[in-house]
Coordinates of N, CA and C in Angstrom, one line a residue:
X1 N 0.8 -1.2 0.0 CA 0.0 0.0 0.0 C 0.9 1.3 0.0
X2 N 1.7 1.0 0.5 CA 3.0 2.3 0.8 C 3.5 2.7 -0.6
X3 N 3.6 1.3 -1.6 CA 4.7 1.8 -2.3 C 3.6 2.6 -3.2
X4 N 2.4 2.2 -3.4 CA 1.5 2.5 -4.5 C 1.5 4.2 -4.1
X5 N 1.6 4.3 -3.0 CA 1.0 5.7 -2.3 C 2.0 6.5 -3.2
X6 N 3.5 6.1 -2.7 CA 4.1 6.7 -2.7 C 4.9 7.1 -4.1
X7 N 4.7 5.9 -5.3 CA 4.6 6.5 -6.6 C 3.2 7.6 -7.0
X8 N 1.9 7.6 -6.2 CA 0.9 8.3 -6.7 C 1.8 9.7 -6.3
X9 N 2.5 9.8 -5.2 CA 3.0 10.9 -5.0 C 3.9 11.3 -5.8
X10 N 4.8 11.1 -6.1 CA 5.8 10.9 -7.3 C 5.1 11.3 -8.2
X11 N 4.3 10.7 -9.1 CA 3.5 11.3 -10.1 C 2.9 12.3 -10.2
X12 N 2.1 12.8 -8.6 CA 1.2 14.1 -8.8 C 2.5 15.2 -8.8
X13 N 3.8 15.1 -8.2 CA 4.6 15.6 -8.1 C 5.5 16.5 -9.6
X14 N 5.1 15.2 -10.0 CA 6.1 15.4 -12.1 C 4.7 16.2 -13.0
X15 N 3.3 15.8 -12.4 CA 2.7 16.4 -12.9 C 2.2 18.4 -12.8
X16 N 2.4 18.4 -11.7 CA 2.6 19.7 -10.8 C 4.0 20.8 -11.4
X17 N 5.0 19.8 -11.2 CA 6.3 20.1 -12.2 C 6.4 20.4 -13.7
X18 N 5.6 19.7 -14.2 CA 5.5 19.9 -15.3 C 4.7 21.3 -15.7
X19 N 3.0 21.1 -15.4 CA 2.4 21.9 -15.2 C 3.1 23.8 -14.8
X20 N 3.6 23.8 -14.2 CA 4.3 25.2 -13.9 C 5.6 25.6 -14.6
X21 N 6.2 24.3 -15.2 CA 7.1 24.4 -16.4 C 6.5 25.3 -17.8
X22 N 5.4 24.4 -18.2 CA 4.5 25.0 -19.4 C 3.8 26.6 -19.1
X23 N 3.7 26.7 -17.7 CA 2.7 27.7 -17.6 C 3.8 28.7 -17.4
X24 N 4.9 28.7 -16.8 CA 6.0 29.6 -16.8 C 6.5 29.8 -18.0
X25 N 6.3 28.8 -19.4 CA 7.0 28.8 -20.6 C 5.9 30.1 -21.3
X26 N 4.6 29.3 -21.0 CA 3.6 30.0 -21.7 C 3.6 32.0 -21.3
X27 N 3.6 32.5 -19.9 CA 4.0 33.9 -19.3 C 5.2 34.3 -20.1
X28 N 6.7 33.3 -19.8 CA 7.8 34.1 -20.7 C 7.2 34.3 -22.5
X29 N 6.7 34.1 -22.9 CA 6.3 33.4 -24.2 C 5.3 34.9 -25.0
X30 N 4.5 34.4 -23.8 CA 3.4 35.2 -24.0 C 3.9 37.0 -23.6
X31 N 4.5 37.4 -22.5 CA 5.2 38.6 -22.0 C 6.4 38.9 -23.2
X32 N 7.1 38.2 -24.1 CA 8.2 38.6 -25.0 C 7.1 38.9 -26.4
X33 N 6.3 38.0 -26.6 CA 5.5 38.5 -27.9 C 4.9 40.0 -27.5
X34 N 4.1 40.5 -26.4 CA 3.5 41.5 -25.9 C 4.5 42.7 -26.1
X35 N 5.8 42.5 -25.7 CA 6.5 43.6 -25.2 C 7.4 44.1 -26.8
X36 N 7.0 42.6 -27.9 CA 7.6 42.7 -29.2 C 7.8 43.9 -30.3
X37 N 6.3 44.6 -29.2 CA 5.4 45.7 -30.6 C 5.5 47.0 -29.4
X38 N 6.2 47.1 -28.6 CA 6.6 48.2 -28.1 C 8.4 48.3 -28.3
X39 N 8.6 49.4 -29.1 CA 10.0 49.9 -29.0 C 10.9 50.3 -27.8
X40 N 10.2 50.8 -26.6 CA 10.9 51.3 -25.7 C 10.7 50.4 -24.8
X41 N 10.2 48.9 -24.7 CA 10.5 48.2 -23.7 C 12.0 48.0 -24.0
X42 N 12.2 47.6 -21.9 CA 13.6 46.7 -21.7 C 14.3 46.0 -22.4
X43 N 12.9 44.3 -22.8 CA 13.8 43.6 -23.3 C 14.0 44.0 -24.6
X44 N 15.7 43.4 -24.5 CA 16.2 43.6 -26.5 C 15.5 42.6 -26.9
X45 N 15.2 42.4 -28.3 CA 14.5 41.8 -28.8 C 15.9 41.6 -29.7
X46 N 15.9 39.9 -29.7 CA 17.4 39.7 -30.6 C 17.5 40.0 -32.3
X47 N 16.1 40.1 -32.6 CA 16.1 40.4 -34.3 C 16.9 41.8 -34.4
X48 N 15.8 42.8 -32.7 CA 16.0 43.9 -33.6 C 17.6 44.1 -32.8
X49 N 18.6 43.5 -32.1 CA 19.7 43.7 -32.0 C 20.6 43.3 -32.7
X50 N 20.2 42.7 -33.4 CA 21.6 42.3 -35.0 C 21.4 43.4 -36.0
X51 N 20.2 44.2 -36.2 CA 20.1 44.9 -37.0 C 20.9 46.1 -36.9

């Protein structure tokens, strides 16, 4: 019964992990497209720094 438990935990664990991987990818992702179409943001945008 232990071990079953304790892979369920394991698993909600990688799922949890994962979950906040994608959703942290999705924010950076989503916040660099947003900030793409403003000139005077912070981030450099690497296209427009080779130019």
């Amino acid at each position: 019964m232990s071990d079953s438990n304790r892979s369920f935990i394991y698993r909600s664990i990688g799922y949890v992990a994962r979950a906040l991987a994608i959703a942290s990818l999705f924010l950076i992702l989503s916040a660099i497209y947003r900030e793409d179409d403003e000139p005077g943001s912070y981030y450099i945008h690497p296209r427009r720094n080779v130019q």
